[in-house]
Amino acid sequence: MTNSLFVSATAALLLAGCPEISESTGGPVDTCVEAGVQCRYAPGKIGVCFANTENEIVCRSQH
C-alpha cells in the first residue's frame, strides 16, 4: 500500500512538471514591475523578478 501511494505521488509530480514562471509572451523583461516574471539579470543571463525586503520589485539570478 505504501509503495503504490509513493509511486502514485511520484507519477503525479513528474506528469505535472514545473510551472511556468510567467504567462506573458515576448521573453524576459528589462524592467521588473511584477514578481514571478522572467527578466534580464545580466548580459546573457536570465533572472526572475521578486519583491525584496523593501517591497521593491527587482531582478535576481535564477541560480
Backbone as CSV, one residue per row, in Angstrom:
resi,resn,N_x,N_y,N_z,CA_x,CA_y,CA_z,C_x,C_y,C_z
1,MET,0.832,-1.190,0.000,0.000,0.000,0.000,0.875,1.250,0.000
2,THR,1.878,1.311,0.833,2.760,2.479,0.909,3.511,2.676,-0.394
3,ASN,3.960,1.564,-1.010,4.688,1.672,-2.268,3.807,2.231,-3.376
4,SER,2.561,1.783,-3.465,1.685,2.281,-4.527,1.351,3.757,-4.316
5,LEU,1.232,4.187,-3.066,1.000,5.598,-2.779,2.207,6.428,-3.198
6,PHE,3.392,5.943,-2.900,4.629,6.626,-3.291,4.736,6.715,-4.804
7,VAL,4.462,5.618,-5.494,4.533,5.594,-6.956,3.508,6.554,-7.544
8,SER,2.306,6.576,-7.000,1.262,7.475,-7.491,1.652,8.933,-7.293
9,ALA,2.180,9.261,-6.131,2.592,10.639,-5.851,3.751,11.056,-6.753
10,THR,4.712,10.170,-6.948,5.850,10.465,-7.818,5.389,10.668,-9.256
11,ALA,4.506,9.831,-9.727,3.990,9.954,-11.091,3.234,11.269,-11.268
12,ALA,2.455,11.658,-10.290,1.711,12.917,-10.372,2.660,14.102,-10.463
13,LEU,3.723,14.095,-9.682,4.694,15.185,-9.725,5.423,15.234,-11.062
14,LEU,5.793,14.079,-11.580,6.512,14.037,-12.857,5.629,14.480,-14.011
15,LEU,4.362,14.087,-13.990,3.448,14.466,-15.061,3.076,15.938,-15.010
16,ALA,3.044,16.502,-13.822,2.674,17.911,-13.673,3.781,18.818,-14.201
17,GLY,5.032,18.434,-14.026,6.146,19.249,-14.494,6.300,20.524,-13.689
18,CYS,7.164,21.390,-14.154,7.410,22.666,-13.486,6.424,23.707,-13.990
19,PRO,5.918,24.536,-13.108,5.004,25.585,-13.554,5.749,26.664,-14.323
20,GLU,5.036,27.347,-15.185,5.624,28.453,-15.928,5.899,29.597,-14.963
21,ILE,6.981,30.320,-15.193,7.292,31.474,-14.358,6.343,32.615,-14.671
22,SER,6.012,32.769,-15.921,5.149,33.857,-16.325,4.282,33.414,-17.487
23,GLU,3.088,33.912,-17.533,2.195,33.626,-18.644,2.427,34.599,-19.796
24,SER,3.265,35.627,-19.557,3.495,36.629,-20.588,4.306,36.060,-21.733
25,THR,4.175,36.685,-22.877,4.945,36.275,-24.042,5.927,37.376,-24.384
26,GLY,6.871,37.059,-25.242,7.817,38.065,-25.675,9.166,37.978,-24.989
27,GLY,9.359,37.027,-24.124,10.660,36.843,-23.493,10.839,37.655,-22.224
28,PRO,12.062,37.640,-21.702,12.343,38.316,-20.435,12.225,39.839,-20.560
29,VAL,11.810,40.470,-19.478,11.655,41.927,-19.449,12.964,42.592,-19.020
30,ASP,13.120,43.860,-19.382,14.286,44.637,-18.955,14.057,45.281,-17.595
31,THR,12.801,45.633,-17.300,12.453,46.285,-16.039,11.349,45.493,-15.356
32,CYS,11.561,45.138,-14.106,10.585,44.362,-13.347,9.465,45.252,-12.818
33,VAL,8.237,44.838,-13.060,7.077,45.518,-12.492,6.154,44.543,-11.770
34,GLU,6.429,43.224,-11.937,5.594,42.192,-11.328,6.474,41.012,-10.914
35,ALA,6.298,40.536,-9.696,7.055,39.383,-9.215,6.682,38.137,-9.995
36,GLY,7.668,37.266,-10.233,7.435,35.997,-10.907,7.671,36.033,-12.404
37,VAL,8.024,37.188,-12.950,8.253,37.345,-14.381,9.740,37.169,-14.678
38,GLN,10.058,36.540,-15.807,11.462,36.403,-16.202,12.014,37.764,-16.599
39,CYS,13.284,37.992,-16.238,13.922,39.265,-16.539,15.363,39.029,-16.983
40,ARG,15.965,40.067,-17.567,17.378,40.002,-17.952,18.207,40.434,-16.760
41,TYR,18.904,39.477,-16.149,19.702,39.734,-14.950,21.029,40.383,-15.315
42,ALA,21.654,39.904,-16.367,22.939,40.389,-16.864,23.022,39.973,-18.328
43,PRO,23.969,40.514,-19.082,24.077,40.094,-20.485,24.183,38.571,-20.607
44,GLY,23.231,37.979,-21.302,23.223,36.531,-21.494,22.701,35.736,-20.312
45,LYS,22.232,36.410,-19.263,21.740,35.736,-18.055,20.278,36.085,-17.816
46,ILE,19.480,35.077,-17.523,18.058,35.262,-17.237,17.846,35.187,-15.732
47,GLY,17.007,36.056,-15.241,16.668,36.069,-13.825,15.163,36.004,-13.656
48,VAL,14.726,36.280,-12.432,13.293,36.314,-12.136,13.031,37.526,-11.245
49,CYS,11.935,38.219,-11.514,11.551,39.383,-10.718,10.991,38.916,-9.379
50,PHE,11.376,39.596,-8.308,10.845,39.263,-6.991,10.788,40.510,-6.126
51,ALA,9.979,40.460,-5.077,9.859,41.575,-4.137,10.881,41.380,-3.029
52,ASN,11.789,42.344,-2.867,12.797,42.234,-1.809,12.219,42.722,-0.482
53,THR,13.046,42.818,0.531,12.566,43.179,1.870,12.080,44.627,1.957
54,GLU,12.466,45.466,0.992,11.992,46.851,0.949,10.750,46.986,0.068
55,ASN,10.149,45.837,-0.325,8.967,45.784,-1.204,9.217,46.401,-2.569
56,GLU,10.453,46.346,-3.021,10.794,46.764,-4.374,10.791,45.519,-5.253
57,ILE,10.339,45.645,-6.486,10.374,44.529,-7.430,11.689,44.641,-8.189
58,VAL,12.560,43.652,-8.010,13.891,43.665,-8.626,14.171,42.324,-9.295
59,CYS,15.158,42.322,-10.183,15.564,41.106,-10.886,16.711,40.451,-10.127
60,ARG,16.623,39.139,-9.952,17.729,38.406,-9.337,18.011,37.151,-10.143
61,SER,19.205,36.641,-9.996,19.625,35.448,-10.731,18.766,34.260,-10.341
62,GLN,18.510,33.385,-11.302,17.762,32.162,-11.022,18.648,31.094,-10.403
63,HIS,19.953,31.271,-10.422,20.865,30.234,-9.922,21.688,30.717,-8.764
